[in-house]
Coordinates of N, CA and C in Angstrom, one line a residue:
Chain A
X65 N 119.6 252.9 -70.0 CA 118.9 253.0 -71.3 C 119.9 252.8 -72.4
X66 N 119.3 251.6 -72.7 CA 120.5 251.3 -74.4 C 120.1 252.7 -75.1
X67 N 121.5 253.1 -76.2 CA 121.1 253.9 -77.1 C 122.5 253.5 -78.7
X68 N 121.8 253.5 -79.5 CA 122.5 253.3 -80.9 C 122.4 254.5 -81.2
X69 N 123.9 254.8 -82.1 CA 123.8 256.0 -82.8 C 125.0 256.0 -84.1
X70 N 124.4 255.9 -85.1 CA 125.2 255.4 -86.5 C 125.9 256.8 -86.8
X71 N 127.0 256.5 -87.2 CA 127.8 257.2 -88.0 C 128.7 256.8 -89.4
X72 N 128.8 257.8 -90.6 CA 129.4 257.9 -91.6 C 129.4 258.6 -92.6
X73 N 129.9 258.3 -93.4 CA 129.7 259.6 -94.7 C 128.3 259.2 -95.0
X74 N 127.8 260.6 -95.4 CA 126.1 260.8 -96.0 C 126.2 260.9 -97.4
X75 N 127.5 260.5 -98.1 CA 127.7 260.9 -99.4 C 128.6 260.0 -100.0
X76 N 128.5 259.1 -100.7 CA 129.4 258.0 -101.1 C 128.9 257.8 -103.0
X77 N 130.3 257.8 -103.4 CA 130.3 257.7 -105.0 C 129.6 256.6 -105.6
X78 N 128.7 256.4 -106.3 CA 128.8 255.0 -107.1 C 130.2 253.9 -107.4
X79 N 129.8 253.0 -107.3 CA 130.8 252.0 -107.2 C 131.8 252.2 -105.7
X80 N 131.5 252.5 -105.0 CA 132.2 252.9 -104.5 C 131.8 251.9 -103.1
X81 N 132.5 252.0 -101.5 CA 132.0 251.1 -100.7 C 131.5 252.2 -99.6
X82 N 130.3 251.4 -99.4 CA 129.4 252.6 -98.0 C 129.8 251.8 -96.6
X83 N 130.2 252.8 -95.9 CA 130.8 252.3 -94.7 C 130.2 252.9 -93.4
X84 N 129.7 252.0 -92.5 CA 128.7 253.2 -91.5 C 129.1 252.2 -90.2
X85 N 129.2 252.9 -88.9 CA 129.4 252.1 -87.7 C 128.2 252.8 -86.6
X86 N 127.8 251.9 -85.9 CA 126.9 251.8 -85.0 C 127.5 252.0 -83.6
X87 N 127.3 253.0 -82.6 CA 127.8 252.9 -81.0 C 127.2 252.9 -80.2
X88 N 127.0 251.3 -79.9 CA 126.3 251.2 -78.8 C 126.5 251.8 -77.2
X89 N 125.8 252.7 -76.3 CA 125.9 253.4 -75.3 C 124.7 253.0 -74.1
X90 N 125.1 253.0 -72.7 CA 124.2 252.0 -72.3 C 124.1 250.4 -72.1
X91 N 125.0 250.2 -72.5 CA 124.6 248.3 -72.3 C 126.4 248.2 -73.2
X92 N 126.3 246.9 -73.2 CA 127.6 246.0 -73.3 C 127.1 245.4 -74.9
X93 N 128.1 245.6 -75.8 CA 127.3 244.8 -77.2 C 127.9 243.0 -76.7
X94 N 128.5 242.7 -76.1 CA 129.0 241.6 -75.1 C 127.9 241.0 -75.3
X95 N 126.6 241.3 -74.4 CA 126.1 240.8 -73.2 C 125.2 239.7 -74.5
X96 N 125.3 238.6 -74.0 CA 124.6 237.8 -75.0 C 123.6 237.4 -75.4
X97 N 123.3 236.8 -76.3 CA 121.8 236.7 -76.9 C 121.3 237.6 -78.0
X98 N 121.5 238.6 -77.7 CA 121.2 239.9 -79.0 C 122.0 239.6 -80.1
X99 N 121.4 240.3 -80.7 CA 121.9 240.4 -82.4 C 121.8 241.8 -82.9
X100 N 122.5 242.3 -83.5 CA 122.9 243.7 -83.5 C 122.5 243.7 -84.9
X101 N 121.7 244.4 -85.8 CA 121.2 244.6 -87.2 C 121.3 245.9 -87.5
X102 N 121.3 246.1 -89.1 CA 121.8 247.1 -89.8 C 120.2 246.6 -90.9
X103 N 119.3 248.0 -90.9 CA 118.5 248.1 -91.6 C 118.3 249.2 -92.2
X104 N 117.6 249.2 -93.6 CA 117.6 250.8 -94.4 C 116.4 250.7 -94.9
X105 N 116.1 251.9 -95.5 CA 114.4 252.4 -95.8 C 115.0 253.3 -96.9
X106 N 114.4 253.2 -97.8 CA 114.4 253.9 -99.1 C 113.9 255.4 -99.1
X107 N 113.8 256.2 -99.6 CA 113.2 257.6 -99.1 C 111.7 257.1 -99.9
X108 N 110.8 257.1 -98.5 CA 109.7 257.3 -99.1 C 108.8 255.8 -98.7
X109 N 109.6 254.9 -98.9 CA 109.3 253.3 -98.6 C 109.5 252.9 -97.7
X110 N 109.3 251.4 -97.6 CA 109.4 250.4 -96.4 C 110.7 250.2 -96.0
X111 N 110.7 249.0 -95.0 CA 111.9 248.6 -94.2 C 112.7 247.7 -94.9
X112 N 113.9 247.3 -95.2 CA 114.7 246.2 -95.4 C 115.7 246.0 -94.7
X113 N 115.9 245.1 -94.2 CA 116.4 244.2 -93.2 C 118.1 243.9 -94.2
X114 N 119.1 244.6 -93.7 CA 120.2 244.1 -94.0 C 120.9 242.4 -93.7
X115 N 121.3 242.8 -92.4 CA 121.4 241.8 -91.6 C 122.1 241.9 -90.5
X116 N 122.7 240.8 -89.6 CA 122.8 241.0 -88.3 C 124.4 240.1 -88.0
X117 N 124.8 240.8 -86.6 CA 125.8 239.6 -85.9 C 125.6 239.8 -84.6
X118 N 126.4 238.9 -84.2 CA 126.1 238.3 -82.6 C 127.3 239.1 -82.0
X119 N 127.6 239.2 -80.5 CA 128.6 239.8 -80.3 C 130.2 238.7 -80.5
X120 N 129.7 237.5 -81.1 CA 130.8 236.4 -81.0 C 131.0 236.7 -82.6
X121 N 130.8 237.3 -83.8 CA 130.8 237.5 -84.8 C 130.4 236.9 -86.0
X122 N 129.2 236.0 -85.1 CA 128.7 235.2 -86.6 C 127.5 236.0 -87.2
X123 N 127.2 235.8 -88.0 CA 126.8 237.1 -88.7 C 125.4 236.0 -89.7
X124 N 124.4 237.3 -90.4 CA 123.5 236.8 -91.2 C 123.1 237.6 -91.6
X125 N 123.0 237.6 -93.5 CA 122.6 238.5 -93.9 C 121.7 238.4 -95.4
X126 N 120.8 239.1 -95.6 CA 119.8 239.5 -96.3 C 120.5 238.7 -98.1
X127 N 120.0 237.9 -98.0 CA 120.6 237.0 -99.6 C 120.4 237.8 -100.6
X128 N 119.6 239.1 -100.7 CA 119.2 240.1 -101.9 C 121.0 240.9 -101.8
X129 N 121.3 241.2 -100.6 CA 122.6 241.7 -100.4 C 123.5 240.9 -100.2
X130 N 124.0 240.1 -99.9 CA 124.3 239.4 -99.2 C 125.9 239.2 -100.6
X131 N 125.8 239.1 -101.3 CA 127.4 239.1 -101.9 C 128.0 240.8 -101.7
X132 N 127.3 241.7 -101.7 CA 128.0 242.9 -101.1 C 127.9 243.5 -99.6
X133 N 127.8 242.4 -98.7 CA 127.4 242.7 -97.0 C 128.8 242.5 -96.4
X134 N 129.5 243.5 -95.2 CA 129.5 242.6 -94.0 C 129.6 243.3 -93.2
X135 N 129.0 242.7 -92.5 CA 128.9 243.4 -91.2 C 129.9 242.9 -90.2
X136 N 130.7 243.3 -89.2 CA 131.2 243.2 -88.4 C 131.0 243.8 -87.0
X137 N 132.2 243.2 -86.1 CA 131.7 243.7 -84.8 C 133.2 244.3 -83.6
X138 N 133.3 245.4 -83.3 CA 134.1 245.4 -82.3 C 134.0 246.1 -80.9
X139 N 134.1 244.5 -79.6 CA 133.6 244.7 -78.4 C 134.0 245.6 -77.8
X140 N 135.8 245.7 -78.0 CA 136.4 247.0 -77.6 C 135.8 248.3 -77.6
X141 N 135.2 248.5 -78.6 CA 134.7 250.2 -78.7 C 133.3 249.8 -78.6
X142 N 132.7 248.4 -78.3 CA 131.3 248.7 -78.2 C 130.3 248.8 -79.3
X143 N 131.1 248.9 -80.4 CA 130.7 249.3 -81.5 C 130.8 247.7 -82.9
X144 N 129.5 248.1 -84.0 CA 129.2 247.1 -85.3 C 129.1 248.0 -86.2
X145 N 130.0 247.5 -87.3 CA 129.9 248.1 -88.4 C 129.1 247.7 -89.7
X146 N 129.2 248.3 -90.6 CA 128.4 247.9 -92.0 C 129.5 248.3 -93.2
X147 N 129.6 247.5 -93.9 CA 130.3 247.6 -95.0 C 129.5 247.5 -96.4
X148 N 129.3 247.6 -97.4 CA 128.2 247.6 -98.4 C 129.0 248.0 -99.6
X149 N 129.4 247.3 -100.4 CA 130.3 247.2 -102.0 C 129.7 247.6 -102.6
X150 N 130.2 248.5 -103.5 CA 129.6 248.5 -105.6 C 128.9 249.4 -105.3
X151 N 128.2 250.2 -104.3 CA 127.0 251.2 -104.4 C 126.4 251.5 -105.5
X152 N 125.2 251.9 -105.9 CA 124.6 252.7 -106.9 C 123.8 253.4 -106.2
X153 N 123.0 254.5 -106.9 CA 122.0 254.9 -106.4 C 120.2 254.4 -106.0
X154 N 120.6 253.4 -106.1 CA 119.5 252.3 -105.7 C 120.0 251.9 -104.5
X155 N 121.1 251.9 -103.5 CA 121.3 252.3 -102.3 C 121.1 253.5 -101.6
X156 N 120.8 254.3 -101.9 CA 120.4 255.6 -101.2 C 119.4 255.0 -100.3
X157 N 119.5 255.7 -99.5 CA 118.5 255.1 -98.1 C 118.9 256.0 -96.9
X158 N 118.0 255.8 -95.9 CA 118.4 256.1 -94.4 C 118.7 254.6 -93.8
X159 N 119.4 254.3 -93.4 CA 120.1 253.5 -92.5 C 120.3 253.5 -91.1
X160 N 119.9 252.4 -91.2 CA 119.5 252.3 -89.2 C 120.0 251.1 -88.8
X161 N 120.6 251.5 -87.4 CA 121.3 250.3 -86.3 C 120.2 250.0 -85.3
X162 N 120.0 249.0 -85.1 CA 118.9 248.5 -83.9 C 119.4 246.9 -83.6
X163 N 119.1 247.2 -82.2 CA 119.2 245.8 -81.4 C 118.2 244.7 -81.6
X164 N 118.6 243.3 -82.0 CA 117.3 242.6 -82.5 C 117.6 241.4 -80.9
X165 N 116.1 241.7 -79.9 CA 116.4 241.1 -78.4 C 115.5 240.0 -78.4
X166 N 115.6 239.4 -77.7 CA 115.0 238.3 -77.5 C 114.0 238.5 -76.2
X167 N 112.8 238.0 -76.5 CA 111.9 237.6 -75.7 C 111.3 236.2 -75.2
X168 N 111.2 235.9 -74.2 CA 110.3 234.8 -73.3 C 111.3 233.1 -73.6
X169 N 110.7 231.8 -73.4 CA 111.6 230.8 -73.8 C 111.3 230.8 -75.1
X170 N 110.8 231.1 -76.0 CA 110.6 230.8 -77.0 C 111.3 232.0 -77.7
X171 N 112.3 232.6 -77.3 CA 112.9 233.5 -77.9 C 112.5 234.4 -79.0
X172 N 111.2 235.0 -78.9 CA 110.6 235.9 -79.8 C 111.6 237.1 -79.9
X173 N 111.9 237.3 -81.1 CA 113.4 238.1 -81.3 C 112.0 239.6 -82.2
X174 N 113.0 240.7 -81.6 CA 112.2 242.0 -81.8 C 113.5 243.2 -81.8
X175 N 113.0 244.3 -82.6 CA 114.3 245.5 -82.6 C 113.8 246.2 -81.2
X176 N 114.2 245.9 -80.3 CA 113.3 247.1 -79.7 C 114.5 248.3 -78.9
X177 N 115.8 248.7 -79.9 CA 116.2 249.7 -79.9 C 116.6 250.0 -81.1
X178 N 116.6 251.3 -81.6 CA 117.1 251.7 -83.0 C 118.1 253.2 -82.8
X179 N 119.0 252.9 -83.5 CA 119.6 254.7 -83.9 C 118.7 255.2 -84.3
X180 N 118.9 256.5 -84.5 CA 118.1 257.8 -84.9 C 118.2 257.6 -86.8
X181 N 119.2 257.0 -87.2 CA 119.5 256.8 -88.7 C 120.3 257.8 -89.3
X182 N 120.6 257.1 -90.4 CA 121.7 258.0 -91.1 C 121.2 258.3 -92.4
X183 N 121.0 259.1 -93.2 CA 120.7 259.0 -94.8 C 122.3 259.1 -95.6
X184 N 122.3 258.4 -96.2 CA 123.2 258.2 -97.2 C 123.0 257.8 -98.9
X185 N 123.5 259.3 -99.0 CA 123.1 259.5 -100.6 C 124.3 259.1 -101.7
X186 N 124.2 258.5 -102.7 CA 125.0 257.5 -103.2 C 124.4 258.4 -104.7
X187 N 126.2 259.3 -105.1 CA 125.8 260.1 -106.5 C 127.1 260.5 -106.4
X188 N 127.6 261.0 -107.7 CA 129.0 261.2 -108.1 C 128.9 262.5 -108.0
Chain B
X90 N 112.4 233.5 -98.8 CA 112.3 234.4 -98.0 C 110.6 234.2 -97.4
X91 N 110.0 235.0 -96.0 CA 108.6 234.7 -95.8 C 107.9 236.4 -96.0
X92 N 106.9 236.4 -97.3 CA 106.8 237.7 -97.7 C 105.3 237.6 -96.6
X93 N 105.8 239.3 -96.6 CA 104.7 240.0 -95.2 C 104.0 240.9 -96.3
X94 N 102.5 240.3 -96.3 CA 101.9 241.8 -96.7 C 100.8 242.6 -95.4
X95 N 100.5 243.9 -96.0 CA 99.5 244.7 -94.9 C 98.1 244.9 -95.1
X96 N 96.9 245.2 -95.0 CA 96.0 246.0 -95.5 C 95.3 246.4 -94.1
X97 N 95.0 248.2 -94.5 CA 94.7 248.6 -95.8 C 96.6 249.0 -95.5
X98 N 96.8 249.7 -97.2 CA 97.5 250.4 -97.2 C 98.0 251.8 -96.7
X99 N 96.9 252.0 -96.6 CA 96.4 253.5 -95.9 C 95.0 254.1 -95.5
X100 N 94.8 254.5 -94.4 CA 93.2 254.5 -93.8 C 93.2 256.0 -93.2
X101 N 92.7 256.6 -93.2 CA 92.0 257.8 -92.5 C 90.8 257.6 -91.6
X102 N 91.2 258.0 -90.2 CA 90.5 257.9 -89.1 C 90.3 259.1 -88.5
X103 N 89.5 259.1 -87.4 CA 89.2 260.0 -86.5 C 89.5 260.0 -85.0
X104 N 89.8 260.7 -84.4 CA 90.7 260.5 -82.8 C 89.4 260.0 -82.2
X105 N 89.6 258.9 -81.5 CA 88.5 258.4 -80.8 C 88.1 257.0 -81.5
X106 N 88.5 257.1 -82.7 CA 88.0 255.9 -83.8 C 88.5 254.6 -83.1
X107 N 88.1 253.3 -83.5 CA 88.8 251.8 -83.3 C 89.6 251.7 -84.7
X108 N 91.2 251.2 -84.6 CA 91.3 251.0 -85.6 C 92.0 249.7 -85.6
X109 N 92.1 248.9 -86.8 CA 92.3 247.8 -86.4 C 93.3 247.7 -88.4
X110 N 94.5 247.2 -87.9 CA 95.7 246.5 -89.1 C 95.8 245.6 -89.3
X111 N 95.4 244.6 -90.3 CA 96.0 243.3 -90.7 C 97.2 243.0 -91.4
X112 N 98.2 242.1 -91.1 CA 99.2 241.8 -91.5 C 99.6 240.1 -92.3
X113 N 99.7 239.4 -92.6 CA 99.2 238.2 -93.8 C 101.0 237.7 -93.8
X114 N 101.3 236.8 -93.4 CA 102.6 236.0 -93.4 C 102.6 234.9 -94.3
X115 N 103.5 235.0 -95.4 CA 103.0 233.6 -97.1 C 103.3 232.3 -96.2
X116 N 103.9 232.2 -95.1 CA 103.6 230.8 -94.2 C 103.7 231.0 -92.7
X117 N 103.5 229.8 -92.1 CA 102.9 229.9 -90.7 C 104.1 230.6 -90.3
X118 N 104.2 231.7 -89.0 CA 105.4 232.1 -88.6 C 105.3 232.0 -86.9
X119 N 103.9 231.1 -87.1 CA 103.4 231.0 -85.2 C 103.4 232.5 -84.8
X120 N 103.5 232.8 -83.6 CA 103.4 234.0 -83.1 C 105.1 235.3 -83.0
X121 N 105.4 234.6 -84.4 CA 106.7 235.7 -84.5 C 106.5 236.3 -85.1
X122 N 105.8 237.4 -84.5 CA 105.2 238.7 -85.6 C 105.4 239.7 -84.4
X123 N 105.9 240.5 -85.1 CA 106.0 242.2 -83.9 C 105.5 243.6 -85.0
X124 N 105.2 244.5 -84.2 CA 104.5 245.4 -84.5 C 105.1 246.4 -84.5
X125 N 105.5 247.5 -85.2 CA 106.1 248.8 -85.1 C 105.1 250.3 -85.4
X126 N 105.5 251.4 -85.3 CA 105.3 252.8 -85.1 C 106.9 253.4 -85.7
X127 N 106.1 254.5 -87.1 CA 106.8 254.9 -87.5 C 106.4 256.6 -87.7
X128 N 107.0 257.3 -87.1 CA 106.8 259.0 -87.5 C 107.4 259.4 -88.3
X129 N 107.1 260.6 -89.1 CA 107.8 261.0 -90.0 C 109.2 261.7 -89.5
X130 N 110.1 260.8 -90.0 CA 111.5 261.4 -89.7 C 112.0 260.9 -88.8
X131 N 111.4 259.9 -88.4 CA 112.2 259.1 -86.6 C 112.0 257.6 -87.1
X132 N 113.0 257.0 -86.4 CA 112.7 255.4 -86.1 C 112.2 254.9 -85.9
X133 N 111.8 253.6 -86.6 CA 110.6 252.7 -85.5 C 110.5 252.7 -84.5
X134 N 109.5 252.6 -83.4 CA 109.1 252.3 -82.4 C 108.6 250.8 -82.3
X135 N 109.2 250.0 -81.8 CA 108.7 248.6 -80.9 C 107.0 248.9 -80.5
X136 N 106.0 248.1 -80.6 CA 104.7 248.3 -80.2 C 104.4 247.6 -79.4
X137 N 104.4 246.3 -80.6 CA 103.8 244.6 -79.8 C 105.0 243.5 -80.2
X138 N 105.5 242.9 -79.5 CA 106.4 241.3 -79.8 C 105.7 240.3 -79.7
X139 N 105.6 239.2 -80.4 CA 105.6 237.5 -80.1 C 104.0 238.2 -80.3
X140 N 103.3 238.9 -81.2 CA 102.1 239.0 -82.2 C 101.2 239.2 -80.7
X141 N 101.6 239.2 -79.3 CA 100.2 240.1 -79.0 C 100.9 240.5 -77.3
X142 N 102.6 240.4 -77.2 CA 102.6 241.0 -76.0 C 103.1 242.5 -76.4
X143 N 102.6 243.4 -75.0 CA 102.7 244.7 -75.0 C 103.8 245.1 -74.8
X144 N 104.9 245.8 -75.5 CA 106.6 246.4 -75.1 C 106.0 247.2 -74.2
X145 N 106.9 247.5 -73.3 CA 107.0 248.3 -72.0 C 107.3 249.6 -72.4
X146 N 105.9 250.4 -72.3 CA 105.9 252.3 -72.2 C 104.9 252.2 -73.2
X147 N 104.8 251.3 -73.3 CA 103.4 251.4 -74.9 C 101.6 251.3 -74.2
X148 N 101.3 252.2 -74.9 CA 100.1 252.6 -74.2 C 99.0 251.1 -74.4
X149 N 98.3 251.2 -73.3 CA 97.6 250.2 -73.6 C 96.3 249.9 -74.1
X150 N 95.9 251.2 -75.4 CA 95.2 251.0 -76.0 C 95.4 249.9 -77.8
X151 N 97.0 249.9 -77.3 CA 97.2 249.0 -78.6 C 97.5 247.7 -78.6
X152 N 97.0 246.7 -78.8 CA 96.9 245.6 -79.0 C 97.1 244.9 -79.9
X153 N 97.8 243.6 -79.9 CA 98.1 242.6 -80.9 C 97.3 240.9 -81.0
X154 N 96.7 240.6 -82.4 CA 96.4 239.2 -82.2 C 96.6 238.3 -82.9
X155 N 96.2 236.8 -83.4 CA 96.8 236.5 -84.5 C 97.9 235.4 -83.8
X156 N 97.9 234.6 -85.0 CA 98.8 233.2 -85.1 C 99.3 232.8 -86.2
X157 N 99.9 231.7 -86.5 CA 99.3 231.0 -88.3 C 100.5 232.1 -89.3
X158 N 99.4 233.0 -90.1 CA 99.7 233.4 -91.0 C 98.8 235.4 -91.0
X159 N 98.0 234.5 -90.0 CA 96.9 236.2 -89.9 C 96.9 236.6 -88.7
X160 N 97.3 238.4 -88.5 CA 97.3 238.7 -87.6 C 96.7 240.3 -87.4
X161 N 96.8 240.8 -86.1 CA 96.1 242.4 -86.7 C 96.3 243.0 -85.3
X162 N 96.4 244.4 -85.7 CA 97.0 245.3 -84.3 C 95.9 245.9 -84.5
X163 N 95.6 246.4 -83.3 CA 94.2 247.2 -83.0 C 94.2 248.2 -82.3
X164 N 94.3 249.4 -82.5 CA 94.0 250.6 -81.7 C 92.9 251.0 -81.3
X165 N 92.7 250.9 -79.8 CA 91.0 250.8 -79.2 C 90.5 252.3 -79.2
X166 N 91.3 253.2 -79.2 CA 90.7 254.7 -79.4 C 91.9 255.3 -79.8
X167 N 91.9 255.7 -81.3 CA 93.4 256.5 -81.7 C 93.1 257.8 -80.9
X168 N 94.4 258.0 -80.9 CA 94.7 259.6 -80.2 C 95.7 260.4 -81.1
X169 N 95.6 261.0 -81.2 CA 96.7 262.8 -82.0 C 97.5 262.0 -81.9
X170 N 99.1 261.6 -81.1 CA 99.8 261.1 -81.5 C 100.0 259.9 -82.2
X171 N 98.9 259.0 -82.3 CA 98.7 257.6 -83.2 C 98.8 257.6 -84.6
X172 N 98.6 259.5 -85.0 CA 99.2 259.2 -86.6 C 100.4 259.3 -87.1
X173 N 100.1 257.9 -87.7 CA 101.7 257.4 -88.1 C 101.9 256.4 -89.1
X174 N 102.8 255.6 -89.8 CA 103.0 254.3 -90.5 C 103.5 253.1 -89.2
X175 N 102.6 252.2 -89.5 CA 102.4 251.1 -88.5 C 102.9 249.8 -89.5
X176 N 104.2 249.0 -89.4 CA 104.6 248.1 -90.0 C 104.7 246.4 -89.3
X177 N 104.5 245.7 -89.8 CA 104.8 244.6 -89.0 C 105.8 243.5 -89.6
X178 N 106.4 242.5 -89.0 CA 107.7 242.3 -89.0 C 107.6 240.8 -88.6
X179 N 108.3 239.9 -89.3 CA 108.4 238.6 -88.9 C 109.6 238.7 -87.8
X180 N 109.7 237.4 -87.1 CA 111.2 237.1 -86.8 C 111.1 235.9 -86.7
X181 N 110.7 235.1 -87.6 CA 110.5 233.4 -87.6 C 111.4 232.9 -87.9
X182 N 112.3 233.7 -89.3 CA 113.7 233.1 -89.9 C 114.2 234.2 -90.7
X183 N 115.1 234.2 -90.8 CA 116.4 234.9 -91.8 C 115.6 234.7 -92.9
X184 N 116.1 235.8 -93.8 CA 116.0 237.0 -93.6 C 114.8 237.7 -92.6
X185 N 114.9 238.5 -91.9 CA 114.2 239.5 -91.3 C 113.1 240.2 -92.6
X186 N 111.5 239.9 -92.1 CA 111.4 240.7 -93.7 C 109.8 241.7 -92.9
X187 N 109.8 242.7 -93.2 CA 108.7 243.5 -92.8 C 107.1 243.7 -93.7
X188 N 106.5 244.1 -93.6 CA 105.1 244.6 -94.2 C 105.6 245.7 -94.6
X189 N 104.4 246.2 -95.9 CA 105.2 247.6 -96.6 C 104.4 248.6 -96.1
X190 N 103.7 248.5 -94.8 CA 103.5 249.2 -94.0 C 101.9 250.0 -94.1
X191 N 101.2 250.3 -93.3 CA 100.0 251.2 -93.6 C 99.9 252.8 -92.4
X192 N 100.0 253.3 -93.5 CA 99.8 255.0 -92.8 C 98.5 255.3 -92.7
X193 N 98.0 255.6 -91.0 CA 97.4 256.0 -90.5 C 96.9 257.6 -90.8
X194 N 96.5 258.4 -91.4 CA 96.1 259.6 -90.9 C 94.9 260.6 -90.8
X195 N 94.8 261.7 -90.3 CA 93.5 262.2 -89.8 C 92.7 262.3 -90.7
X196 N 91.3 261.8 -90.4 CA 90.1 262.1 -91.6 C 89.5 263.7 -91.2

């Protein structure tokens, strides 16, 4: 049984950079084909889709963020990080790691594992 | 980006009820639409992938259809645990972009 489980500060200053890592347990972040994603939900709202990398480190990410994104990956500990510049409080969110897997030949790609999430509140 | 909308936004049903979600893709995304389950305070749950196969452990009163641009998840008899926010999700192209979701709960 894969399992994600994010970790990092729940409390990060404006301007400041939010930094959270994901540990994968259960499976190999290796094993290929997957894409490992970083997504957040606003308190109260919908989903937004950060973005994702492969276990080889190419990466893709959400153009709304995407000058303050990156995400990385390290196989050694199993573990993908999230890095996220300049914070304000319009980042406050719960933050979530999930596996984005691939289905059938037509590679229908789905989260179909997530961390439990993290909330990270962004205030001086 | 490909914007996902939902309706309704929010429905009140009855356990035993049919309920049925529509989800509206601004262009064709063929059958790359997946379905989620959301509780208050937990993560998504995977439902339906590739807009009408069943993830494994998922009950099989819930169903997915749809192609194109229109599609819709259908709960054939909700049950007590079925209330929830039910979102749906492209994966046709980058960015990844979701529906702003419709909450399910008891009438």
């Amino acid at each position: 049984q894969v399992r994600l489980q994010e970790s990092g500060p729940g409390l990060v200053k404006p301007s400041q950079t939010l930094s959270l890592t994901c540990t994968v347990s259960g499976g190999s972040i290796s094993s290929g084909g997957y894409y490992w994603s970083w997504i957040r939900q606003h308190p109260g709202k919908g989903l937004e889709w950060i973005g994702y990398i492969s276990y080889s480190g190419s990466t893709n990410y959400n153009p709304a963020l995407k000058s303050r994104v990156t995400i990385s990956v390290d196989t050694s500990k199993n573990q993908f990080s999230l890095k996220l510049s300049s914070v304000t409080a319009a980042d406050t969110a719960v933050y979530y790691c999930a596996r984005d897997s691939p289905s059938g030949f037509l590679e229908w790609y789905s989260f179909d594992y997530w961390g439990q999430g993290i909330l990270v509140t962004v205030s001086s | 980006d490909i914007q996902m909308t939902q309706s309704p936004s929010s429905l009140s049903a009855s356990v035993g009820d049919r309920v049925a979600i529509t989800c509206r893709a601004s262009q064709s995304i063929r059958t790359y639409l997946n379905w989620y389950q959301q509780k208050r305070g937990k993560a998504p749950k995977l439902l339906i992938y590739a807009a009408s196969s069943l993830q494994s452990g998922v009950p099989s009163r819930f169903s997915g259809s749809g192609s194109g641009t229109d599609f819709t998840l259908t709960i054939s008899s909700l049950q007590p645990e079925d209330f929830a926010t039910y979102y749906c999700q492209q994966s046709y192209s980058a960015p990844r972009t979701f529906g702003p979701g419709t909450k399910v709960d008891i009438k």
